[in-house]
Coordinates of N, CA and C in Angstrom, one line a residue:
Chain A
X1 N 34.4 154.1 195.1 CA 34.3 154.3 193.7 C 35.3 153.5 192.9
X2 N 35.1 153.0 191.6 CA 36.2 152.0 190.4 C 37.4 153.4 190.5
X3 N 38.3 152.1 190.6 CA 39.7 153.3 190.0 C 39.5 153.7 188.5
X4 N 40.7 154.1 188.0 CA 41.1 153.9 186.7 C 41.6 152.8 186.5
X5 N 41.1 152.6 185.1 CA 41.1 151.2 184.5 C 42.0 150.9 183.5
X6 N 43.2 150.5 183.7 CA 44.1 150.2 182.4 C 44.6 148.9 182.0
X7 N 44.2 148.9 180.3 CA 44.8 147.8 179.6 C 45.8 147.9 178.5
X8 N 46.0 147.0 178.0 CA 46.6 145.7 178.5 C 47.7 145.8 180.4
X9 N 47.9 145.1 181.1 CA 49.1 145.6 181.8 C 50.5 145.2 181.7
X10 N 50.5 144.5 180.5 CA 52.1 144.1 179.8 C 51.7 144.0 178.6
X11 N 53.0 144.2 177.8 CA 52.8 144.2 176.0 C 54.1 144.1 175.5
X12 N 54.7 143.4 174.8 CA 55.6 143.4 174.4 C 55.7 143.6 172.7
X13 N 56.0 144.1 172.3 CA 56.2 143.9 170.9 C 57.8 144.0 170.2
X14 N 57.6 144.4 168.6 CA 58.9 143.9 168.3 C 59.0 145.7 167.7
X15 N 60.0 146.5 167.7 CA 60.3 147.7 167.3 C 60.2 148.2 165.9
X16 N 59.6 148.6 165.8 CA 58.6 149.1 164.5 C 56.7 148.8 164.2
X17 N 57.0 147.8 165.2 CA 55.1 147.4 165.2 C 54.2 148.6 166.3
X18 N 53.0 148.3 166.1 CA 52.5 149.6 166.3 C 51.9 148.7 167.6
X19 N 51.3 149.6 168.7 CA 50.5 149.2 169.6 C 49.4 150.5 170.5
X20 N 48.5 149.8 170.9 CA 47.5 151.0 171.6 C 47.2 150.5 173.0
X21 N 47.2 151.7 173.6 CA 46.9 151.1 175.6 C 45.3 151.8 175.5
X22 N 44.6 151.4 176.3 CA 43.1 152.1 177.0 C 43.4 152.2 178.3
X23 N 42.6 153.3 178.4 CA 42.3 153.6 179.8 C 40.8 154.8 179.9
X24 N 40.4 153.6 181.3 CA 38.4 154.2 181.3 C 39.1 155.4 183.0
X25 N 38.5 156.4 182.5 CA 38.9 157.1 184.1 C 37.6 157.0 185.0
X26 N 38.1 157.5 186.1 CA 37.3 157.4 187.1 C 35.9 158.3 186.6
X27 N 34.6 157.5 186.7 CA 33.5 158.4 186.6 C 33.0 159.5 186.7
X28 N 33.0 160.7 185.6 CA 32.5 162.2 186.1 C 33.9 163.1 186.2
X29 N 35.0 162.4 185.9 CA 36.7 162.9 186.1 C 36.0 163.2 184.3
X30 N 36.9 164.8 184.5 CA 36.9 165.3 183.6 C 38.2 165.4 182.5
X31 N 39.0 165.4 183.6 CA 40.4 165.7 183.2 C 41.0 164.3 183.5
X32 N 42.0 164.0 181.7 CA 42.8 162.8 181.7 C 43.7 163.4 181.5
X33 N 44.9 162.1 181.7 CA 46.2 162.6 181.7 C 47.4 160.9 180.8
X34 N 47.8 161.2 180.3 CA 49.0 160.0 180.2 C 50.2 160.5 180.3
X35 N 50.7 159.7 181.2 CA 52.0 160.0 181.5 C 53.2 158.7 180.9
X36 N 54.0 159.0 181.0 CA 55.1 158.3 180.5 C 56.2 158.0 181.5
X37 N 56.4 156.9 182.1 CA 57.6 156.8 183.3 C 58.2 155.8 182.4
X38 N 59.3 155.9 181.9 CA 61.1 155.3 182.2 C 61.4 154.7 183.3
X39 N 61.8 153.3 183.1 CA 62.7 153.1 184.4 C 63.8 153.9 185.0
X40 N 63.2 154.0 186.4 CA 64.2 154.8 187.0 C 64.1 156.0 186.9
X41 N 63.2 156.7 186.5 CA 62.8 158.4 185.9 C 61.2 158.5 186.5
X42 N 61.3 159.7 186.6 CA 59.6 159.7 187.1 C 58.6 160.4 186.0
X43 N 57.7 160.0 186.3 CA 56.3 160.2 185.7 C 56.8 161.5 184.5
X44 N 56.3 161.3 183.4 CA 56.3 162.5 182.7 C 55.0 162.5 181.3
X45 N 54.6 163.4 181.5 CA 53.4 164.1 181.2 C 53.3 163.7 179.2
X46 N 52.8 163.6 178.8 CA 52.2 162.9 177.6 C 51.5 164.1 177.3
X47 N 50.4 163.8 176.9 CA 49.2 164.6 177.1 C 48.3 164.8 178.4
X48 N 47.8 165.6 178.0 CA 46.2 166.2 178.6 C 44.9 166.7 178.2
X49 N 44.1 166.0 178.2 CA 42.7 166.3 178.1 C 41.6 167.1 178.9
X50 N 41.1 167.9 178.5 CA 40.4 168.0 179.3 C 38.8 167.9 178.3
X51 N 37.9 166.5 178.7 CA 36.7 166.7 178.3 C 37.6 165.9 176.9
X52 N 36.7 166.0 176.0 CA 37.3 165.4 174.8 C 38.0 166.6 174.2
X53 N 38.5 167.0 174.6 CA 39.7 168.6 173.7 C 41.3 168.5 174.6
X54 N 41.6 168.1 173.8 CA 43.4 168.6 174.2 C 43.8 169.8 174.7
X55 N 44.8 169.6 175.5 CA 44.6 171.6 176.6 C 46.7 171.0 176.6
X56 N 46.9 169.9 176.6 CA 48.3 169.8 176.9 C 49.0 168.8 176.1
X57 N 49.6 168.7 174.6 CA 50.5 167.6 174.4 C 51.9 168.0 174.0
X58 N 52.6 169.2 174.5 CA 53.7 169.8 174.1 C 54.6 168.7 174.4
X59 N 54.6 167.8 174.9 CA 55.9 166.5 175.1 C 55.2 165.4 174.5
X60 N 54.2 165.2 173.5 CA 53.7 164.0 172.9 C 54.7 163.9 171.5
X61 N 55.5 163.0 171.8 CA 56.1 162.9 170.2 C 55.3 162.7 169.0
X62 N 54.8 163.4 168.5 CA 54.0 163.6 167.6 C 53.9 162.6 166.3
X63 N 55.6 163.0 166.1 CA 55.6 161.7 164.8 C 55.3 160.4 164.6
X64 N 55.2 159.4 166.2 CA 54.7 158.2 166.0 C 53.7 158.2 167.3
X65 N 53.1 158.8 168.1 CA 52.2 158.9 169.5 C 51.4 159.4 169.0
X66 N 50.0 159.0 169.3 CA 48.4 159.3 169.2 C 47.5 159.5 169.8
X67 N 47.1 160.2 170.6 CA 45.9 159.9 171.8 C 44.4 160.6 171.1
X68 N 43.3 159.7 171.8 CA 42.3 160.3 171.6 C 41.4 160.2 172.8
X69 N 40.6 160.8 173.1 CA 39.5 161.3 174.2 C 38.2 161.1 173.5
X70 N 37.4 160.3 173.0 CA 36.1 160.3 172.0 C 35.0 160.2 173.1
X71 N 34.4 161.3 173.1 CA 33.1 161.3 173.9 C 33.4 161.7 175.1
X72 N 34.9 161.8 175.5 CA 34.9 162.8 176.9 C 35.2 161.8 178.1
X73 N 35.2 160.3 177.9 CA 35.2 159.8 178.6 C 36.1 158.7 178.5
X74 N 36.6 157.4 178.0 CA 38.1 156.6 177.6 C 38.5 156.9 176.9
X75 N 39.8 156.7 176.9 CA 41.1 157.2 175.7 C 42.0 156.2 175.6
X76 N 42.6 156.3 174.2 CA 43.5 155.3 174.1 C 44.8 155.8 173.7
X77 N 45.6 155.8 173.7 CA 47.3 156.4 173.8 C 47.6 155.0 171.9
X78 N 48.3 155.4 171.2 CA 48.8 154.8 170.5 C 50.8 155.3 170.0
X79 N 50.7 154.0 169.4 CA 52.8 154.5 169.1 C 52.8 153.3 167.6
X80 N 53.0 154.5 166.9 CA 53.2 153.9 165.5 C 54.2 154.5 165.0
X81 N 55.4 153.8 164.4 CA 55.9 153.0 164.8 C 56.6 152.9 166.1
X82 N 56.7 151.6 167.2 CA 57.2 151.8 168.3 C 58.9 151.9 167.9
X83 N 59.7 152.2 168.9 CA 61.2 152.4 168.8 C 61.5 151.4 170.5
X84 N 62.6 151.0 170.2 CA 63.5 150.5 172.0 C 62.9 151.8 172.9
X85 N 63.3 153.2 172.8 CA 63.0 153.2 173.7 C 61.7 154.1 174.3
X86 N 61.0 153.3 173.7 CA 59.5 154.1 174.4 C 59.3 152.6 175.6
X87 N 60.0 151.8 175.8 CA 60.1 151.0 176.5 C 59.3 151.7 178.0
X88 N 58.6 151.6 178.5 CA 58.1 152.2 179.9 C 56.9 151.6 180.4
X89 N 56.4 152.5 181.5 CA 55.3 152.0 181.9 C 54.0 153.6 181.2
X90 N 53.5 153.1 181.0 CA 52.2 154.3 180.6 C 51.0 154.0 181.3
X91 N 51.0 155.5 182.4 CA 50.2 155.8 183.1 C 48.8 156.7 182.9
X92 N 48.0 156.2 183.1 CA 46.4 157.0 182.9 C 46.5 157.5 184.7
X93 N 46.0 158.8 184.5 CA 45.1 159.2 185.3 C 43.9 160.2 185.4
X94 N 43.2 160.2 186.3 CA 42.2 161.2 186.0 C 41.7 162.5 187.2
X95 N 41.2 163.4 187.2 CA 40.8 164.1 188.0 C 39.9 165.1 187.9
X96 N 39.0 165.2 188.8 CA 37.6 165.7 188.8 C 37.9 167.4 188.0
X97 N 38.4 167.9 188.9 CA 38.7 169.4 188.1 C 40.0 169.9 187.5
X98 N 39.7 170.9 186.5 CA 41.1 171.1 185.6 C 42.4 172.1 186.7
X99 N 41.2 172.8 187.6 CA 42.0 173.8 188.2 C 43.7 173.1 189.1
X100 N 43.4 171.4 189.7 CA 44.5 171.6 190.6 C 43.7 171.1 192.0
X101 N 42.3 171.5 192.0 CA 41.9 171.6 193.6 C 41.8 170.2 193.9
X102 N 41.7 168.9 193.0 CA 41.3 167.7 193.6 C 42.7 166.9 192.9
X103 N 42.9 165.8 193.6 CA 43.9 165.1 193.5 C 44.0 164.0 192.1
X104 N 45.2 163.8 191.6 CA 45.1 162.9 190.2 C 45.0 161.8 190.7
X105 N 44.2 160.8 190.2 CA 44.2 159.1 191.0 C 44.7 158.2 189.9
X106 N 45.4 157.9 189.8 CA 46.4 157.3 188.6 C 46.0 155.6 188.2
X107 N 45.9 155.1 187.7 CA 45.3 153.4 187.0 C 46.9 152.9 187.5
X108 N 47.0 151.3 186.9 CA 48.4 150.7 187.7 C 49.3 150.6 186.5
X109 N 48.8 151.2 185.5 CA 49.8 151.5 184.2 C 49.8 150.8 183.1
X110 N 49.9 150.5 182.3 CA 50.7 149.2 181.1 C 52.1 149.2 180.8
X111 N 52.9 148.5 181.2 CA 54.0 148.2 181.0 C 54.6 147.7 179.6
X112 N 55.3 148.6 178.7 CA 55.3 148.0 177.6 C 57.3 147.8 177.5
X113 N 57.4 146.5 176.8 CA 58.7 146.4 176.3 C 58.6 146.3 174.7
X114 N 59.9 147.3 174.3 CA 60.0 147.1 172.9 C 61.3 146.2 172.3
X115 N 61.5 145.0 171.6 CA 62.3 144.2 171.9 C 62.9 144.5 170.0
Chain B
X1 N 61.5 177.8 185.1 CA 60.4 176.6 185.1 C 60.4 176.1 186.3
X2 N 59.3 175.5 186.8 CA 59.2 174.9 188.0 C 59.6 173.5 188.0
X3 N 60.5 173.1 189.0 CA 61.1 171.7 189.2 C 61.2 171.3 190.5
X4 N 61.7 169.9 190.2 CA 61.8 169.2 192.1 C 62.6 168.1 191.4
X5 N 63.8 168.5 192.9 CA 64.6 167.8 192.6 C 65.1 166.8 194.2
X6 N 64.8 165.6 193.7 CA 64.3 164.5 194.8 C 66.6 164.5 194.9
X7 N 66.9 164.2 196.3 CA 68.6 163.6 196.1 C 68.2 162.4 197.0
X8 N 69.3 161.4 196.3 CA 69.2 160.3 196.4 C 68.1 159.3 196.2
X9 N 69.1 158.4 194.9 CA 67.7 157.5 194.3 C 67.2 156.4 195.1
X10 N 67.8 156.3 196.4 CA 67.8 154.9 197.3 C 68.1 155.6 198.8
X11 N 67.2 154.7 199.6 CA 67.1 155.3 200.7 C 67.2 154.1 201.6
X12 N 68.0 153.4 202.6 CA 67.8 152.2 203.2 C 67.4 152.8 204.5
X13 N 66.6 152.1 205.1 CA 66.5 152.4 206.8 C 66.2 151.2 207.4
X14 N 66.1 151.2 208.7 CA 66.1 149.8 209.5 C 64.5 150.0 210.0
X15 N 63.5 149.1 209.8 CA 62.2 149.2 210.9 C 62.0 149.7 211.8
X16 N 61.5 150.8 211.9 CA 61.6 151.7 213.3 C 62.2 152.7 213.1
X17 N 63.1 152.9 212.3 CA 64.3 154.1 211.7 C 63.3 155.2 211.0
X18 N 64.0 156.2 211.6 CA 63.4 157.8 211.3 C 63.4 157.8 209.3
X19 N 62.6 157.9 209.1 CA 62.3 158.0 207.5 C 62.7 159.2 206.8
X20 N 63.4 160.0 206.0 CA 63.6 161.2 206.0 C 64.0 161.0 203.8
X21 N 63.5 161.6 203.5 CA 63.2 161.6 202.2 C 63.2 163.2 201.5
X22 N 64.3 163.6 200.7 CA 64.4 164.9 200.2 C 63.7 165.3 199.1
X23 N 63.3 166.5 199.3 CA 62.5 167.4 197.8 C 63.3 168.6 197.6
X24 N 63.9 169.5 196.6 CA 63.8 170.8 196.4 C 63.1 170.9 195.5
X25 N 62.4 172.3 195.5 CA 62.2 172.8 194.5 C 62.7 173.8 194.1
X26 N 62.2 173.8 193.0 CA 62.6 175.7 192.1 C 61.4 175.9 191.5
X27 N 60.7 177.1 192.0 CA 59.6 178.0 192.3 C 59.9 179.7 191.2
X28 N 59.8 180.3 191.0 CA 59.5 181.6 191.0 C 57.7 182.4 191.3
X29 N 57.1 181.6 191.9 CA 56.2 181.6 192.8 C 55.6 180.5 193.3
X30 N 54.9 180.9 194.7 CA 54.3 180.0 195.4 C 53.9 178.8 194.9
X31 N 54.7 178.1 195.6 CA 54.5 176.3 194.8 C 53.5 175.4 195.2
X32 N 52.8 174.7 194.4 CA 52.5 174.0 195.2 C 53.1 172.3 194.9
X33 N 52.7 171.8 196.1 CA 54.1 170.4 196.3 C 52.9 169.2 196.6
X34 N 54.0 168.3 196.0 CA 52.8 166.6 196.1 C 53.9 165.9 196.4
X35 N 53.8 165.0 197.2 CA 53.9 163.5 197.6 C 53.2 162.8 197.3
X36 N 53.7 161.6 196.4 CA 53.1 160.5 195.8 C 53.9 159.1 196.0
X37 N 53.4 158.2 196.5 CA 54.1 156.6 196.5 C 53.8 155.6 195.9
X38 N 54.6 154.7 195.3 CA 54.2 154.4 194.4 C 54.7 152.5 194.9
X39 N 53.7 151.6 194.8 CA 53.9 150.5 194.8 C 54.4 149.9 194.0
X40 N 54.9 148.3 194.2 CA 55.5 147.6 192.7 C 54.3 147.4 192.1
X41 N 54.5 147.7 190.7 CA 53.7 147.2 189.6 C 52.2 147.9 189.9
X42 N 52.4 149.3 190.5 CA 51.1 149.8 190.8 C 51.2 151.5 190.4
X43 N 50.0 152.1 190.1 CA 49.7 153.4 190.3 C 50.6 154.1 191.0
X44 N 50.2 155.6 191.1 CA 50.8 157.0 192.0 C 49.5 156.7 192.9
X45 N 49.9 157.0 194.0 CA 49.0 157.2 195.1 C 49.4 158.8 195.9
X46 N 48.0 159.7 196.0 CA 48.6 160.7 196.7 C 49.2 160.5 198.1
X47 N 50.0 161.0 199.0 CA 50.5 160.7 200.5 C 49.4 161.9 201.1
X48 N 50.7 163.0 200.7 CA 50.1 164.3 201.0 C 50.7 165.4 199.9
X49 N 50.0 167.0 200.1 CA 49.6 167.9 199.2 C 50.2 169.5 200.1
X50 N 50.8 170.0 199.7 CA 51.5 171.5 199.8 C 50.5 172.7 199.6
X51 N 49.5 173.4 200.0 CA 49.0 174.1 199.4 C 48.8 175.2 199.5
X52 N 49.9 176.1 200.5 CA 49.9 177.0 201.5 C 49.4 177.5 202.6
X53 N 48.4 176.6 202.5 CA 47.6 176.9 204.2 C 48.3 176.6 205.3
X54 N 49.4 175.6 204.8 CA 50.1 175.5 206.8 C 51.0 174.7 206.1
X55 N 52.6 174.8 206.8 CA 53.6 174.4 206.5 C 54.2 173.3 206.8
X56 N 53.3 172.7 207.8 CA 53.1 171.5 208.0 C 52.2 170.8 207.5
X57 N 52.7 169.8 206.8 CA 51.5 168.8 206.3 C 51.3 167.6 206.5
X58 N 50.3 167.2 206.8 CA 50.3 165.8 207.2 C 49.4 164.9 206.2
X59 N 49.9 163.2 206.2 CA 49.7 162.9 205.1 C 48.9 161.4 205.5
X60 N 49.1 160.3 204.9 CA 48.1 159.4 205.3 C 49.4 158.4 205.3
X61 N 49.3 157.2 206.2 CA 50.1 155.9 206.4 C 51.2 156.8 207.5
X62 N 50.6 158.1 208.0 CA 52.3 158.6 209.0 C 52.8 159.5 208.8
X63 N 53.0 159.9 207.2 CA 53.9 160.7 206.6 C 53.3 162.4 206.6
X64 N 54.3 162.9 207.2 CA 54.4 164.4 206.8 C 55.3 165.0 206.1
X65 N 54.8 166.3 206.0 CA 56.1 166.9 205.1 C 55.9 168.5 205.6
X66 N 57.2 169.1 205.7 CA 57.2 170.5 205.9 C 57.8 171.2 204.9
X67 N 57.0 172.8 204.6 CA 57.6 173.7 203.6 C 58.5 174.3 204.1
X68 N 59.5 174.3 203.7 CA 60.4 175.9 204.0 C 61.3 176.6 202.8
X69 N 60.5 177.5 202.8 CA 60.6 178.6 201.5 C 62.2 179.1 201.9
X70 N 62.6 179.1 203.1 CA 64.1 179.5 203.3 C 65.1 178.7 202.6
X71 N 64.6 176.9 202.6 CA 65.6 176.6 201.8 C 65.2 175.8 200.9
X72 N 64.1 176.5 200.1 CA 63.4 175.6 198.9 C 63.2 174.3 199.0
X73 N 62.6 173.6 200.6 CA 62.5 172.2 200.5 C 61.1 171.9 200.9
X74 N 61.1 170.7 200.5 CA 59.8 169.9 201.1 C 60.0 168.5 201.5
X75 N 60.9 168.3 202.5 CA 61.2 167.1 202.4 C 60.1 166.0 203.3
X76 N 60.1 164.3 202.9 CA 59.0 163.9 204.2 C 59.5 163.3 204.7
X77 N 58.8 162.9 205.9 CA 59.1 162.2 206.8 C 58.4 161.0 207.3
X78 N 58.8 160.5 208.7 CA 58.2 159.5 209.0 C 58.7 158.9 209.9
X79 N 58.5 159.5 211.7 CA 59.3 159.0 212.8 C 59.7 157.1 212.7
X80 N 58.8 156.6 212.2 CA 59.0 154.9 212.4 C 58.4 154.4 211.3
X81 N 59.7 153.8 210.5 CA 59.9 152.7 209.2 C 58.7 151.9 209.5
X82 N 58.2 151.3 208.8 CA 57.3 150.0 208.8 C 57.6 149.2 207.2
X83 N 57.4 148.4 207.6 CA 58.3 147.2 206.3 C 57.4 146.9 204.9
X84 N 56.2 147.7 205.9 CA 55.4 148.0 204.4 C 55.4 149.7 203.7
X85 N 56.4 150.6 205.0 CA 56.7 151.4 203.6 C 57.5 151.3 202.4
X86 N 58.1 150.1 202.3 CA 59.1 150.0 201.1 C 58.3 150.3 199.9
X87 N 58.9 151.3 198.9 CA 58.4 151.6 197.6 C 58.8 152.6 197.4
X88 N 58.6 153.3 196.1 CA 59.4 154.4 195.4 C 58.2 155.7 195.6
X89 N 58.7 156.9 195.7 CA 58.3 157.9 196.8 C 59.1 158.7 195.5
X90 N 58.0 160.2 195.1 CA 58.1 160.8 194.2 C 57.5 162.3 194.8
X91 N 58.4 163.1 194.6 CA 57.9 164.9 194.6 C 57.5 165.1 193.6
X92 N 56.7 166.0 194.0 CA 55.9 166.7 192.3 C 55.6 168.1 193.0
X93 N 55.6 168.9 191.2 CA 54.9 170.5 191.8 C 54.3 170.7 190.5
X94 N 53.4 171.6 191.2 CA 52.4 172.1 190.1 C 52.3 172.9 189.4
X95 N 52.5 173.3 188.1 CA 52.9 173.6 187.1 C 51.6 174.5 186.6
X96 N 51.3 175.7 186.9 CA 50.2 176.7 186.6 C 50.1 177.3 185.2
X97 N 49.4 176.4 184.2 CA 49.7 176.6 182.9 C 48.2 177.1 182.8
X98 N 47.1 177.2 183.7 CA 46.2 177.4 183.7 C 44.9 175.9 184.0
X99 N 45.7 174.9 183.4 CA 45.2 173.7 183.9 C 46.3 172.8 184.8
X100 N 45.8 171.9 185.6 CA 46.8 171.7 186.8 C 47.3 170.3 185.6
X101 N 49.4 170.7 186.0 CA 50.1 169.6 185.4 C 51.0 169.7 186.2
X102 N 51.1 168.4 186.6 CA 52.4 168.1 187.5 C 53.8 167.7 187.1
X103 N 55.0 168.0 187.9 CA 56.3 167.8 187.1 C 56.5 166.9 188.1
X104 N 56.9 165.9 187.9 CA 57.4 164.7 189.3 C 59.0 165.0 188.9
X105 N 59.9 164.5 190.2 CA 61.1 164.4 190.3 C 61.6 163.0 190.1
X106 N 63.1 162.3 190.0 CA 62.7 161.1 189.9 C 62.7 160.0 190.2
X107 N 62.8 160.3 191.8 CA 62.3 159.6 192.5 C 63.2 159.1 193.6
X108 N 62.5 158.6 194.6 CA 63.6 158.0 195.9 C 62.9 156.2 196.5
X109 N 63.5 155.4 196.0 CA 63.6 154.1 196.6 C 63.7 153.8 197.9
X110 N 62.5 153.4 198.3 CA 62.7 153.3 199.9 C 63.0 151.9 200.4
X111 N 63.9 152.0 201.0 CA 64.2 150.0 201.3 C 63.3 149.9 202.9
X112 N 63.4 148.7 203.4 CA 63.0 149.2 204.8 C 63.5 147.3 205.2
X113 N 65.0 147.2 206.0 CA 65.0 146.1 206.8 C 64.7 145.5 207.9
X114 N 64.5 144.5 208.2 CA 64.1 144.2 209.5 C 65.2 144.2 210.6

């Protein structure tokens, strides 16, 4: 089966300009996820989707981060305006059920620098 | 809250060298635990998965891991280094909010010399 699919996989911009990542999950995956890794820090949780309805964005900075799920199936993550340090890698992943019982299969991220 | 707390961000071993990689967690019930590896410039890949059916787990590329609730660990393993395990190696537990969310720890760098 296609992994998850993420773009761009580098981006740079300049701190205050706005940018959006996509990511297509794995087919029939119901549940998305973006995660946010820091260098040097691990994975940390963005949002969650489940289907096109939000179930998890208590750590999504709200004031400039955006995500949407349209139709249940790709999403795009946005950051308006970016800051230095949203500097990271932003990870998609997806997984078949919401419970836990099937494993998250993660895309290879987009790497963004904010300069 | 449930956490995992990976020690030591760097782990050097020689090829062939016993692989040993730490996790604790903090639980106020039954945890469940993930191993994930992570390539350069690549995804989380699962290894192996904690789920209480046996306290031994075994994982894919070698790797196992054992639970012991006596001293809140999950640490993995891996009798013989190979020079393609070098990469950064992540605990996670799962977080029962009703839909599954993982907490990763942050992480252990694995070197691997010849």
């Amino acid at each position: 089966e296609a992994g998850v699919a993420q773009s761009p996989r580098y981006k740079i911009i300049e701190k205050r300009q706005s940018v959006a990542f996509w990511c297509n999950p794995i087919s029939g995956h119901a549940t998305l996820y973006w995660y946010q890794q820091i260098l040097g820090q691990g994975p940390k949780l963005l949002i969650q989707f489940q289907n096109n309805g939000v179930v998890d964005d208590s750590q999504l900075p709200k004031d400039r981060f955006s995500a949407e799920r349209l139709k249940g199936v790709d999403s795009t993550l946005k950051i308006q305006p970016a800051k230095l340090e949203d500097s990271a890698v932003y990870l998609c992943a997806s997984s078949a059920d919401r419970a836990g019982n099937s494993p998250l299969h993660f895309g290879n991220g987009t790497r963004l620098t904010v300069t | 809250a449930q956490s995992v707390t990976q020690l030591g961000s760097h782990v050097s071993v020689s090829e062939g060298a016993l692989v040993l990689l730490r996790c604790n967690y903090s639980s106020s019930v039954p945890p469940y635990l993930f191993w994930y590896v992570q390539y350069p410039n690549q995804g989380l890949q699962l290894l192996l998965k904690y789920t209480s059916a046996a306290t031994l787990v075994k994982g894919i590329n070698g790797f196992e891991a054992e639970f012991k609730k006596s001293e809140t660990s999950f640490h993995l393993t891996k009798p013989s280094a190979h020079m393609s395990d070098a990469a950064e190696y992540f605990c996670a537990v799962k977080v029962n909010t009703g839909f599954q969310k993982l907490v990763f720890g942050t992480g252990t760098r694995l070197l691997v010399s010849p």
